[in-house]
XYZ file of C-alpha atoms in Angstrom:
578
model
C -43.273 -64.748 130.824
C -43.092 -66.920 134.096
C -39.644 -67.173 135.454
C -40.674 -69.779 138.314
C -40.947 -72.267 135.071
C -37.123 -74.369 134.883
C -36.501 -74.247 130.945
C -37.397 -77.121 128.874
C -35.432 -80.024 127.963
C -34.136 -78.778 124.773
C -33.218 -75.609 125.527
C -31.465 -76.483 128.836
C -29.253 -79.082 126.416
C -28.239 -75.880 124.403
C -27.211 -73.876 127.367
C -25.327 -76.966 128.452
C -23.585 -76.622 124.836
C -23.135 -73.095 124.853
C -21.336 -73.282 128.330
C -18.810 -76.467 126.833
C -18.231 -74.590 123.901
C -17.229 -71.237 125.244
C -15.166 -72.944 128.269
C -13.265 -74.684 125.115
C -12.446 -71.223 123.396
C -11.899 -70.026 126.764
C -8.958 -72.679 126.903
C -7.172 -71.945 123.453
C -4.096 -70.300 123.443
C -3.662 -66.567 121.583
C -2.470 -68.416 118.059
C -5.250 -71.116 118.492
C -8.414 -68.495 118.825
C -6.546 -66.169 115.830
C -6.757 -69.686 113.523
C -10.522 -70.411 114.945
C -11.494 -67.348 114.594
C -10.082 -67.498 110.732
C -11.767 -70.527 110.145
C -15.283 -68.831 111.102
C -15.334 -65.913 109.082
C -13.811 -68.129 105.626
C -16.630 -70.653 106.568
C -19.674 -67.732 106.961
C -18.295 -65.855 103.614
C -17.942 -69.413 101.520
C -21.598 -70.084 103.153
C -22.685 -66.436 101.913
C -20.939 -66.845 98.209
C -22.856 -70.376 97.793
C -25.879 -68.870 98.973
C -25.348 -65.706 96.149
C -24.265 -68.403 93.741
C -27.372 -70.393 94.820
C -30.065 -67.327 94.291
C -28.499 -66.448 90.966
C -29.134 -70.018 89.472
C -32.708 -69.079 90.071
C -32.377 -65.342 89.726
C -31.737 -62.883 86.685
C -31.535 -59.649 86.426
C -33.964 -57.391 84.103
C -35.044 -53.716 83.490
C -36.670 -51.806 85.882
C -38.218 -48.433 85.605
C -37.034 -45.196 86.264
C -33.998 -42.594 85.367
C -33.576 -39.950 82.976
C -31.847 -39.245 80.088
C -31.100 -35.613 78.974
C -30.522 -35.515 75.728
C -29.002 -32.209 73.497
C -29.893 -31.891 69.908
C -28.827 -28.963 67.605
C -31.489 -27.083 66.926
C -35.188 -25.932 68.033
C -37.848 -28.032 66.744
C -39.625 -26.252 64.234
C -42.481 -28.715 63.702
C -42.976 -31.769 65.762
C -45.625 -33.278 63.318
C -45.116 -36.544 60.836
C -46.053 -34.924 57.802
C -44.276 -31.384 58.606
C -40.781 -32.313 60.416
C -38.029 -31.092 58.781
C -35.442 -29.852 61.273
C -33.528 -32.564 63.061
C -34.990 -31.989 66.599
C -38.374 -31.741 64.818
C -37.618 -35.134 63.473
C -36.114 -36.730 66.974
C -39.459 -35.526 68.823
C -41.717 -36.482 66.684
C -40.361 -40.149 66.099
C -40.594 -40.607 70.013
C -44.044 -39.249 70.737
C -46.171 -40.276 67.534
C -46.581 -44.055 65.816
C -47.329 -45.667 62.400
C -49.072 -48.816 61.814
C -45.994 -50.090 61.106
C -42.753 -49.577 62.771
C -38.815 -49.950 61.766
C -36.458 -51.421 64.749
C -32.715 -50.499 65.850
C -32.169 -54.055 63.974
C -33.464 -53.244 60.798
C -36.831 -55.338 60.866
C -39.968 -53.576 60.031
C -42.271 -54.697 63.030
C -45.968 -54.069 63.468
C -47.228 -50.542 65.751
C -50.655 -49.834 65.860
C -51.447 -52.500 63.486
C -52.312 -55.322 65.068
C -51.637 -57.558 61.326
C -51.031 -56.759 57.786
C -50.795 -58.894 54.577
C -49.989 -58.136 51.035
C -51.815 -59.343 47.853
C -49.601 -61.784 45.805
C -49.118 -59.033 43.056
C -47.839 -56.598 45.390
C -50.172 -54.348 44.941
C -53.023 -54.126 47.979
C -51.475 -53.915 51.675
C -54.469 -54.730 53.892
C -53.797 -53.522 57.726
C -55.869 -53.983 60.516
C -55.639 -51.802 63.528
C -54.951 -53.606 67.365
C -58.140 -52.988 69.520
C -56.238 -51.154 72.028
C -54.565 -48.145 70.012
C -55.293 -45.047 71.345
C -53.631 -41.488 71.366
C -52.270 -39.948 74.217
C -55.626 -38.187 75.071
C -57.312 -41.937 75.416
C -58.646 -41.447 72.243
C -59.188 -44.639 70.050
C -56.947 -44.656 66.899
C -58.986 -45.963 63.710
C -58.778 -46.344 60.325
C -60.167 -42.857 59.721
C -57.626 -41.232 61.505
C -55.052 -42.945 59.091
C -57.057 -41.296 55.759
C -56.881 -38.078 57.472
C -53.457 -38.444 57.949
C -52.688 -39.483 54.187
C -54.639 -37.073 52.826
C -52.846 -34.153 54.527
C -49.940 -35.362 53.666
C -50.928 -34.881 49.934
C -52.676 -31.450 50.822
C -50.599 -29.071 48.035
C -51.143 -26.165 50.687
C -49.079 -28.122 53.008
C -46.087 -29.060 50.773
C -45.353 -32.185 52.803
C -41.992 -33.916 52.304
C -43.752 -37.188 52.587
C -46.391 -36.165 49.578
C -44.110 -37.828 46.913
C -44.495 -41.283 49.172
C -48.205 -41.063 48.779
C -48.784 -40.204 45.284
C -50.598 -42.869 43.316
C -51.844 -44.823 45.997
C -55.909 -45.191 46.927
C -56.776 -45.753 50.368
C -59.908 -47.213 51.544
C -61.452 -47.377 54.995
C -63.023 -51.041 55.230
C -64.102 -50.599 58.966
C -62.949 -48.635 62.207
C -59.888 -50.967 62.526
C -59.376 -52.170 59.486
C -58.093 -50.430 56.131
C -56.503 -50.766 52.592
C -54.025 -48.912 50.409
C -53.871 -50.237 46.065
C -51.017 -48.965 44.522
C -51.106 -48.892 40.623
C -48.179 -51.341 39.946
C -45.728 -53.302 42.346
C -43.394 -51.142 44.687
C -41.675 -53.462 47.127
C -40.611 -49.749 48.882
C -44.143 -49.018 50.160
C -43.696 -51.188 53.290
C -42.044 -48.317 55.088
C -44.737 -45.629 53.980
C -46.375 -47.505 56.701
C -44.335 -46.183 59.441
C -45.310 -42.434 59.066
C -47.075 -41.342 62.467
C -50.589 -41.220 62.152
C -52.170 -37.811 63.485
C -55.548 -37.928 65.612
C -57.931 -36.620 63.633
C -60.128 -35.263 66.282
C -57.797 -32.957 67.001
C -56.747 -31.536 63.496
C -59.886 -31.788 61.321
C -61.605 -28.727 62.600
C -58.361 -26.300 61.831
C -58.401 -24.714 58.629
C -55.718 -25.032 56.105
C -54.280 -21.735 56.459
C -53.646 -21.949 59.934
C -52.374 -25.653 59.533
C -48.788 -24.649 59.498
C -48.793 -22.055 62.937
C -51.361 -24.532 64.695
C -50.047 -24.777 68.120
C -50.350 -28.710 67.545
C -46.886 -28.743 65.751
C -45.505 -28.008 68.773
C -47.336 -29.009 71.545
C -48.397 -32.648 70.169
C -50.635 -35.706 70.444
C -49.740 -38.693 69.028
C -49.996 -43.117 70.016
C -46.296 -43.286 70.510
C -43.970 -44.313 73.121
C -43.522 -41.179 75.102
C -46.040 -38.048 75.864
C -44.968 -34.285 76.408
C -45.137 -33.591 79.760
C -43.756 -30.198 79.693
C -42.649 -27.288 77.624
C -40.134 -24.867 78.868
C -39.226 -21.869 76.913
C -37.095 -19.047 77.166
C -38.671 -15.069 77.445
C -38.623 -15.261 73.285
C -40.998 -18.575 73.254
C -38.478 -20.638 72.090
C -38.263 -24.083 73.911
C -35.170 -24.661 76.219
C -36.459 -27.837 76.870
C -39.671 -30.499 76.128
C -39.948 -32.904 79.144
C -41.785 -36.625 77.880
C -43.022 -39.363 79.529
C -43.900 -42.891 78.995
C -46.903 -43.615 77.453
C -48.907 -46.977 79.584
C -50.690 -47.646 77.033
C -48.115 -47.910 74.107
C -49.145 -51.141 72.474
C -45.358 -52.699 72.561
C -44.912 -51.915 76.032
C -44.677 -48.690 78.523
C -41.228 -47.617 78.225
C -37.972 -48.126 81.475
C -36.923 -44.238 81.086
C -39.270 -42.295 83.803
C -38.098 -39.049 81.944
C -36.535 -37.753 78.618
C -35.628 -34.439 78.497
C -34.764 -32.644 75.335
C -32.402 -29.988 75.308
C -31.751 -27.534 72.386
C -28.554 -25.679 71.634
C -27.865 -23.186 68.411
C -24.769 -25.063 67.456
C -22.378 -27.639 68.093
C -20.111 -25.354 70.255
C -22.424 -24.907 72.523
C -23.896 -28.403 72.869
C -20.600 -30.076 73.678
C -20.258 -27.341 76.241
C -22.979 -28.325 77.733
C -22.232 -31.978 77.700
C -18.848 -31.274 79.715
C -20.685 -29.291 81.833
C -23.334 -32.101 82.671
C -26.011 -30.049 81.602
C -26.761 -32.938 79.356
C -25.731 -36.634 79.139
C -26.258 -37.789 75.914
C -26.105 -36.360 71.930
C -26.267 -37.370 68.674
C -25.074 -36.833 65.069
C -22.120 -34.985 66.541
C -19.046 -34.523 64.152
C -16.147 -36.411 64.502
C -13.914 -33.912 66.523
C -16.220 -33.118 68.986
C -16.777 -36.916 69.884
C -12.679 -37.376 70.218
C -13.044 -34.569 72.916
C -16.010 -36.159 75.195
C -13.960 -39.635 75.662
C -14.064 -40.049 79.437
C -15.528 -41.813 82.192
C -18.937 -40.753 82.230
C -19.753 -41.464 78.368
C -19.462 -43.711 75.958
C -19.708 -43.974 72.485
C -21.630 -45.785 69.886
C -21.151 -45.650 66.276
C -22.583 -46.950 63.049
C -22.038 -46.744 59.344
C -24.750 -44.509 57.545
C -26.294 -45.631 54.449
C -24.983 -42.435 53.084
C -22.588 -42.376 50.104
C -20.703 -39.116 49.857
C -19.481 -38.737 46.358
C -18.201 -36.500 43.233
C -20.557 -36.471 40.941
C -19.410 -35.267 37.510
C -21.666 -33.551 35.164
C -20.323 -34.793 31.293
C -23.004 -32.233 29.728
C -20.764 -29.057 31.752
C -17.522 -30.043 31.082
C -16.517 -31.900 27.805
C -13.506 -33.032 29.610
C -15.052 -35.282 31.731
C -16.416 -37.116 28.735
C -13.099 -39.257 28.561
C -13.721 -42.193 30.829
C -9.657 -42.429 31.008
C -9.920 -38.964 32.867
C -12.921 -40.045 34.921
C -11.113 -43.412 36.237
C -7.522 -41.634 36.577
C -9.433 -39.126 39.130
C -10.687 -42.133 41.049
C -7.545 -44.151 40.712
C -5.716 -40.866 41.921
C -8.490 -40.407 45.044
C -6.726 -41.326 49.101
C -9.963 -42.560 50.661
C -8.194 -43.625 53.493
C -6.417 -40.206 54.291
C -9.645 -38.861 53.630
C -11.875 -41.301 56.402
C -8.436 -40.302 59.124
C -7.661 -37.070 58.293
C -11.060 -35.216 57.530
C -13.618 -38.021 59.585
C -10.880 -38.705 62.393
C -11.711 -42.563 61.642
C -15.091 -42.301 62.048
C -16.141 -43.497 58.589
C -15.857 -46.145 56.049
C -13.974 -45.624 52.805
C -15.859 -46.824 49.497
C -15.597 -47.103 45.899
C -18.825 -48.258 45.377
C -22.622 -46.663 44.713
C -24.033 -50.022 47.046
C -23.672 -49.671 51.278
C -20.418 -51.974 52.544
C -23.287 -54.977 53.840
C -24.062 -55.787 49.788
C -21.135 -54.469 47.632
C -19.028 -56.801 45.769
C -16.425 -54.492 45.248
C -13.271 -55.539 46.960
C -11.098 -53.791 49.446
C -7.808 -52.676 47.581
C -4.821 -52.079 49.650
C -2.515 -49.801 47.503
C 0.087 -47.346 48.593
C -0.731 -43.579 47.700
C 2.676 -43.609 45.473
C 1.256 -46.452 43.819
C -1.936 -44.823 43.268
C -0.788 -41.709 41.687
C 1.494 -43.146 39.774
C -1.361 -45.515 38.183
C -3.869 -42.368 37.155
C -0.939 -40.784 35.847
C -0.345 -43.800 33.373
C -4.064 -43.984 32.702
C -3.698 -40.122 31.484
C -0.915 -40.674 29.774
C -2.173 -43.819 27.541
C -4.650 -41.705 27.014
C -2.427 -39.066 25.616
C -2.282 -36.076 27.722
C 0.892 -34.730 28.797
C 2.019 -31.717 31.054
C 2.230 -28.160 30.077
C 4.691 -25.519 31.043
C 2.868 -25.299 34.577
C 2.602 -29.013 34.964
C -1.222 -29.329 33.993
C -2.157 -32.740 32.211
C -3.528 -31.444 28.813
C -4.428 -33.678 25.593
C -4.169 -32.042 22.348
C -5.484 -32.657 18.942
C -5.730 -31.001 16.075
C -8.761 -29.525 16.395
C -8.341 -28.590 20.040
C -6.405 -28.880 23.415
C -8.205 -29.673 26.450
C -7.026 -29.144 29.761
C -7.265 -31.440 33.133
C -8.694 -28.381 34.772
C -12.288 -28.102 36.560
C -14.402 -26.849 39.709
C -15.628 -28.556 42.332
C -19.158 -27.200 44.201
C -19.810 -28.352 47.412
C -21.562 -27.506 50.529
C -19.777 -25.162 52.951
C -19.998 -27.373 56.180
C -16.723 -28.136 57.533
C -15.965 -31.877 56.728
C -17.007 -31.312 53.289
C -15.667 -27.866 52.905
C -11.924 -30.104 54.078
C -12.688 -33.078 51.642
C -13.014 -30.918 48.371
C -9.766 -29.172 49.542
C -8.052 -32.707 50.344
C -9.184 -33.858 46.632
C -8.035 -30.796 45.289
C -4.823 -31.750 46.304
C -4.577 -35.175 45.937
C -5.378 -34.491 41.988
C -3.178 -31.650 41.766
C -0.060 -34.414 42.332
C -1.184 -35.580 38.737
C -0.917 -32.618 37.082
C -5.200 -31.581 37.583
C -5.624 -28.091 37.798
C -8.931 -27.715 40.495
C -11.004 -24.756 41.824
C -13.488 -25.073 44.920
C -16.115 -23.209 45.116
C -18.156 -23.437 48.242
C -22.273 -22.484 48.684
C -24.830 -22.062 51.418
C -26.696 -25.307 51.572
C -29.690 -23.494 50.322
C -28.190 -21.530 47.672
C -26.322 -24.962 46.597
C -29.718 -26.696 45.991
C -31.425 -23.948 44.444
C -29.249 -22.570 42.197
C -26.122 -25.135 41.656
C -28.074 -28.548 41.969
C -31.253 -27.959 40.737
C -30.615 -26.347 37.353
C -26.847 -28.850 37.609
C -24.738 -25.922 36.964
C -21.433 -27.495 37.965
C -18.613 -29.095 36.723
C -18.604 -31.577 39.474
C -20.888 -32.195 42.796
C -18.862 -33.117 46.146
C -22.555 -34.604 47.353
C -23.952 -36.895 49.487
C -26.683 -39.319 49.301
C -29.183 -41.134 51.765
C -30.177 -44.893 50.804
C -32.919 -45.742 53.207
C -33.582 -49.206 54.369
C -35.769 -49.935 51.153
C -32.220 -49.731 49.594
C -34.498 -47.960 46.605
C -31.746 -46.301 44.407
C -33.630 -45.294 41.429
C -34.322 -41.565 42.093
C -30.256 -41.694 42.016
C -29.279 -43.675 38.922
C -32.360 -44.113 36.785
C -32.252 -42.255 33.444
C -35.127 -40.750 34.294
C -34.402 -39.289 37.492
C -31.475 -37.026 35.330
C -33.338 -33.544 35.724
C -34.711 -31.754 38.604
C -36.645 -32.803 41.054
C -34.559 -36.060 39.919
C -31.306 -36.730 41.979
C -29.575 -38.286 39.288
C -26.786 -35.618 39.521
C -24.367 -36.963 36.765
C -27.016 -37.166 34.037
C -26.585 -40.805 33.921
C -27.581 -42.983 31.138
C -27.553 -46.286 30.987
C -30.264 -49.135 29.553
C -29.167 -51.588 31.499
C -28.626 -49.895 34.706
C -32.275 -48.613 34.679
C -33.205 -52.245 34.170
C -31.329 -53.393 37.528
C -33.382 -50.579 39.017
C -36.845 -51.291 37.892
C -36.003 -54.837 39.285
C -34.830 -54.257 42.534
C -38.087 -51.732 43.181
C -40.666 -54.150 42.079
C -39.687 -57.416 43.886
C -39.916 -57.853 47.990
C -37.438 -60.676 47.792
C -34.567 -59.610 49.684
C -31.706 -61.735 47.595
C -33.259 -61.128 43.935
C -33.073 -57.064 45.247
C -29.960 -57.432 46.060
C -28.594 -59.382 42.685
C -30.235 -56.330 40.893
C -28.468 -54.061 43.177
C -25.092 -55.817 42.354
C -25.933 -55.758 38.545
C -26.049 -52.212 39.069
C -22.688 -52.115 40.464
C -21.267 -53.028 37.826
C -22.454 -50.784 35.210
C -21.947 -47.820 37.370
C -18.474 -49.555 38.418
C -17.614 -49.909 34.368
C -18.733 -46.482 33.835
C -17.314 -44.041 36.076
C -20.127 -41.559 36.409
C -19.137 -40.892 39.820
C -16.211 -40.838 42.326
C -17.511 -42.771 45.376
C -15.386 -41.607 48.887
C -16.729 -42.806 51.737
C -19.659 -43.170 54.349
C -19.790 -41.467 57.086
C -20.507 -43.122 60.748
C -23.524 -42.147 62.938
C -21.913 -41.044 66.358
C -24.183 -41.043 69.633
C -22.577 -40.400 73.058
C -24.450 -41.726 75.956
C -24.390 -42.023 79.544
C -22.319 -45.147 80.630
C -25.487 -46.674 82.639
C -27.830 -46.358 79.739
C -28.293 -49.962 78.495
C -30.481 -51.238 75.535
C -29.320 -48.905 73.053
C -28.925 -49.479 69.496
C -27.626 -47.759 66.515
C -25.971 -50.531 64.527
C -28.581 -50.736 61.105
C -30.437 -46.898 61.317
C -30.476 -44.725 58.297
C -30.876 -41.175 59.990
C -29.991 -39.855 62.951
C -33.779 -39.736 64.530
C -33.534 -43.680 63.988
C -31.564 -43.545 67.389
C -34.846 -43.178 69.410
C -36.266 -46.613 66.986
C -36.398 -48.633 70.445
C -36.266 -46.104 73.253
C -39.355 -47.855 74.880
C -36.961 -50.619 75.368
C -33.955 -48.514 76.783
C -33.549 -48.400 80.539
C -31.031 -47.459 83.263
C -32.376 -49.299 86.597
C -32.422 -53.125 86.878
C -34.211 -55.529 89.500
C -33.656 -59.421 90.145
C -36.973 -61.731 90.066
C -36.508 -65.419 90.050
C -36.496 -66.987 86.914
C -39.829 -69.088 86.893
C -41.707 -65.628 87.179
C-alpha cells in the first residue's frame, strides 16, 4: 500500500464525519452519553430481532440426522425373524430391521413398503402387488417376488410351527414376474390386507439351510432384512446372551433413510431392573412398562406417551361349568355390581380406559354411565333379588327351588401377573358386598393356557383379548370359534351374532364393518356372556428431545417402532423455497 497517496474523496468525507461525530459525544454530559448509549444498543437488538423475524419468514426448521436413542426392553430376543418372533424384544427388532410389501403407520393407515402398487379384484379375492425397482436387502441384494413365496411358504412349513401359519392358510400365491406377484384367496376376507405387512426374508440367504437347523440358524439372531435399520453390532455377555444389538439406518430404505444415527437395544430380565437402569441413564427410553413404574420415572429428562390398546380385558363366564351362571339375572347383577372406575385408578393407576363393551372406545355405542358405587350395588342386589335369591345364614345370595338350591358362589382363574392377579382380588370383593361367595385361583401363564383355557376348565376367565387393526372379532364371538384352538372362551352362541361377524370379515368398507360391529354389540350387550372391565393404555417413556413419535392408534407394543425412520432428535433451518 502507498502511503505518499492523500485518501480519496470519499473516504476523506468519512473521516471528516467520524471526527464531527466523536467531537459531539465527546461534548455530552455523563446522563446524555448513558441515554445515547441506550438508544444504540435498543436500536442494534430491534435491528437484530427484525432481522431473526425476517430469516424465519423464509426459514423453517426440519429434521436433521444424528443422535441416539437407547432403548430397554424386557427380555432377550429369542428370534429376530418375521415368521419366528415370539418374545417381545424378538418382536421390537425384527419390526425395525425387516419390511413387508405393505406397511401399517403410527396413524393407523396401511401404506405401501416394498411394493411399489397393489390393487384388489372387485370380489375381494386376488391382491395383485408389484414390487418398487429399488428394494433391496441390507446385503444390496434385490428383493423379488420369489423371495416373497419363500417367505410364505416357510411360514406354512409344519416343522416350523409359525404363529403367522394360520394367516396363510388357504391362500395361493403366484409369482407373475421378478417384481410382480399374486395371492387368490378362496372367498372374500377384507382382513388379508395386513398379511401383507409380514417381513419378507431374503431368500438367498435361507434357502440353502435345512429344516432342522432352521430354528438354531444363526440368522434368527444376527439378521438381514429391507427394513429401516441394519444391525451394526452384537454385544453379548460371557454366556452369549446379547447385552445389547447396535442398528443403523438403512440408505436405501425405500420411504426414506432414517434421522436416528444409532438405536441401541438394551435387554434387562425384568422390570426391576429396567427402570433401574432408566434412573441410572443407562437407557433413555422403554416401553410397555406397567403403570407404577411409569408414575416413578416422571421427571425432567422423560416424558411420557400413552395410548389406549385395542385390548379388552374381561370375565369370561363359562355357562357349560357352572349352571349358575346360566341365569342372565346373575350374569347382569355381576356386571351391574362391577367398579370399573376403582378398578382403571386403583389397579392401572389411571392408565386405562374403563369399558362395558366387547367393541374398542373409537366405535362403541355404549354410553358412559356415571353411577355411584352405592348405587351400583344396590341395583345388582335388586336384580338378584327379583330374581329370587336371598341370603343365607353367612350372607351368600342363594335361590332355592324345590328341586334344588343354588348358591352365588364361583372361582375365578386368571393369570398370575400382578395387575391381573389385583383385579380378580378387587372383583372378588366388589361381589362379595352382594352377598357372592368368590375363590381366585391364580396359574402360570403357560399352565393357564394349557390346561385351564384350552380344555375351558373354569368357572370364569379374568382374560384379555387383542383386536388388531382389522378389528376381525370372529375367532372371539363366532359360534364356531367355541372350542380350542377357538378363543371363544364363554362358549357363545348366538345366530345372529355370527351373522354380524361373517359381515364385518367379508366387506373392506370401513362404515358397513363397523354397523356389523355395532350389531354385534348389541347381542353380546343383551346377552351377558361376558363382563367387559377395561383397556389397558400402552405406556412409552422417552427422552424429552426425541420428536416424531407416535403411539396414538398401535395395537402391540412393537407398533411403537411403526415410524422410527421418521423419528429424529437434531433439527437444521433451510429456507423455505428449498
Amino acid at each position: 500500500m502507498d502511503l505518499s497517496r492523500k485518501p480519496s474523496g470519499l473516504f476523506q468525507r468519512l473521516l471528516q464525519l467520524r471526527a464531527k461525530s466523536q467531537k459531539a459525544i465527546d461534548s455530552f454530559s455523563s446522563t446524555e452519553k448513558y441515554v445515547f448509549v441506550f438508544f444504540i444498543v435498543a436500536l442494534t437488538a430491534s435491528s437484530l430481532f427484525l432481522l431473526k423475524n425476517t430469516l424465519n419468514m423464509f426459514m423453517k426448521e426440519v429434521p436433521a440426522r444424528g443422535g441416539e436413542i437407547h432403548e430397554g426392553v424386557i427380555g432377550y430376543p429369542r428370534y429376530i425373524n418375521p415368521i419366528l418372533s415370539v418374545t417381545d424384544s424378538g418382536k421390537d427388532l425384527t419390526l425395525l430391521i425387516y419390511s413387508g410389501l405393505l406397511k401399517a403407520t403410527g396413524d393407523g393407515q396401511i401404506i405401501a413398503d416394498m411394493a411399489e402398487s397393489y390393487s384388489i379384484s372387485d370380489d375381494g379375492t386376488v391382491y395383485n402387488v408389484k414390487i418398487r425397482e429399488n428394494a433391496k436387502f441390507h446385503d444390496g441384494t434385490p428383493l423379488t417376488s420369489k423371495d416373497v413365496e419363500f417367505t410364505i411358504k416357510k411360514a406354512l412349513d409344519p416343522a416350523l410351527k409359525s404363529p403367522k401359519a394360520p394367516n396363510w392358510q388357504g391362500v395361493s400365491v403366484r409369482v407373475i414376474s421378478e417384481k410382480e406377484i399374486e395371492f387368490v384367496l378362496s372367498k372374500p376376507y377384507a382382513p388379508f390386507i395386513e398379511n401383507l405387512t409380514l417381513g419378507i426374508l431374503p431368500e438367498h440367504l435361507w434357502k440353502d439351510i435345512d429344516p432342522e437347523a432352521y430354528l438354531w440358524s444363526e440368522r434368527n439372531f444376527d439378521p438381514i432384512g429391507s427394513g429401516p435399520f441394519k444391525t451394526k453390532e452384537i454385544k453379548r455377555d460371557k454366556s452369549g446372551l446379547p447385552i445389547h444389538y447396535k442398528l443403523v439406518p438403512f440408505a436405501d430404505y425405500p420411504l426414506g433413510k432414517p434421522f436416528i444415527k444409532e438405536i441401541y437395544m438394551h435387554f434387562y430380565t425384568n422390570e426391576e431392573k429396567l427402570l433401574e437402569a432408566i434412573k441410572k441413564g443407562e437407557v433413555d427410553s422403554a416401553g410397555a412398562l406397567s403403570p407404577k413404574s411409569a408414575i416413578e420415572i416422571k421427571d425432567s429428562d422423560h416424558k411420557i406417551l400413552r395410548s389406549p390398546l385395542p385390548r379388552i380385558f374381561a370375565l369370561f363366564l363359562n355357562q357349560n361349568e357352572i349352571p349358575i351362571f346360566a341365569d342372565k339375572n346373575v350374569r347382569l347383577a355381576l356386571s351391574t355390581a362391577v367398579n370399573r372406575t376403582e378398578i382403571v385408578d386403583e389397579i392401572l393407576k389411571g392408565f386405562g380406559t374403563e369399558t362395558k363393551s366387547p367393541l374398542p372406545a373409537s366405535i362403541s355405542l355404549l354410553p358412559k354411565e356415571q353411577t355411584d358405587n352405592a348405587t351400583q350395588i344396590q341395583e345388582a342386589i335388586n336384580i338378584l333379588e327379583k330374581a329370587g335369591f336371598t341370603k343365607d345364614a353367612n350372607g351368600i345370595m342363594e335361590k332355592k327351588t324345590a328341586k334344588e338350591t343354588s348358591r352365588l358362589s364361583f372361582t375365578i382363574s386368571t393369570s398370575n401377573y400382578p395387575e391381573l392377579k389385583d383385579t380378580a382380588l378387587l372383583l372378588k370383593k366388589q361381589w362379595e358386598a352382594i352377598g357372592a361367595e368368590v375363590k381366585v385361583e391364580l396359574y402360570e401363564l403357560s399352565d393357564l393356557n394349557q390346561n385351564i383355557l384350552r380344555p375351558r376348565k373354569y368357572n370364569s376367565l379374568l382374560f384379555g383379548e387383542v383386536i388388531g387393526r382389522d378389528l376381525d372379532l370372529y375367532a372371539f364371538w363366532h359360534s364356531s370359534e367355541r372350542n380350542d384352538p377357538g378363543l371363544n372362551l364363554s362358549q357363545y352362541t348366538n345366530s345372529k351374532a355370527d351373522k354380524f361377524l361373517v359381515d364385518a370379515r367379508s366387506t373392506s368398507d370401513t362404515n358397513k364393518k363397523v354397523e356389523a360391529l355395532q350389531g354385534l354389540e348389541k347381542e353380546i350387550t343383551n346377552d351377558v356372556p361376558a363382563i367387559f372391565l377395561y383397556s389397558p393404555d400402552f405406556i412409552y417413556i422417552i427422552p424429552k428431545n426425541l420428536r416424531g413419535v407416535s403411539v396414538d392408534t398401535i395395537t402391540s407394543g412393537s407398533e411403537r417402532f411403526l415410524d422410527a425412520h421418521k423419528w429424529y432428535t437434531d433439527t437444521e433451518y433451510v429456507w423455505k423455497f428449498f
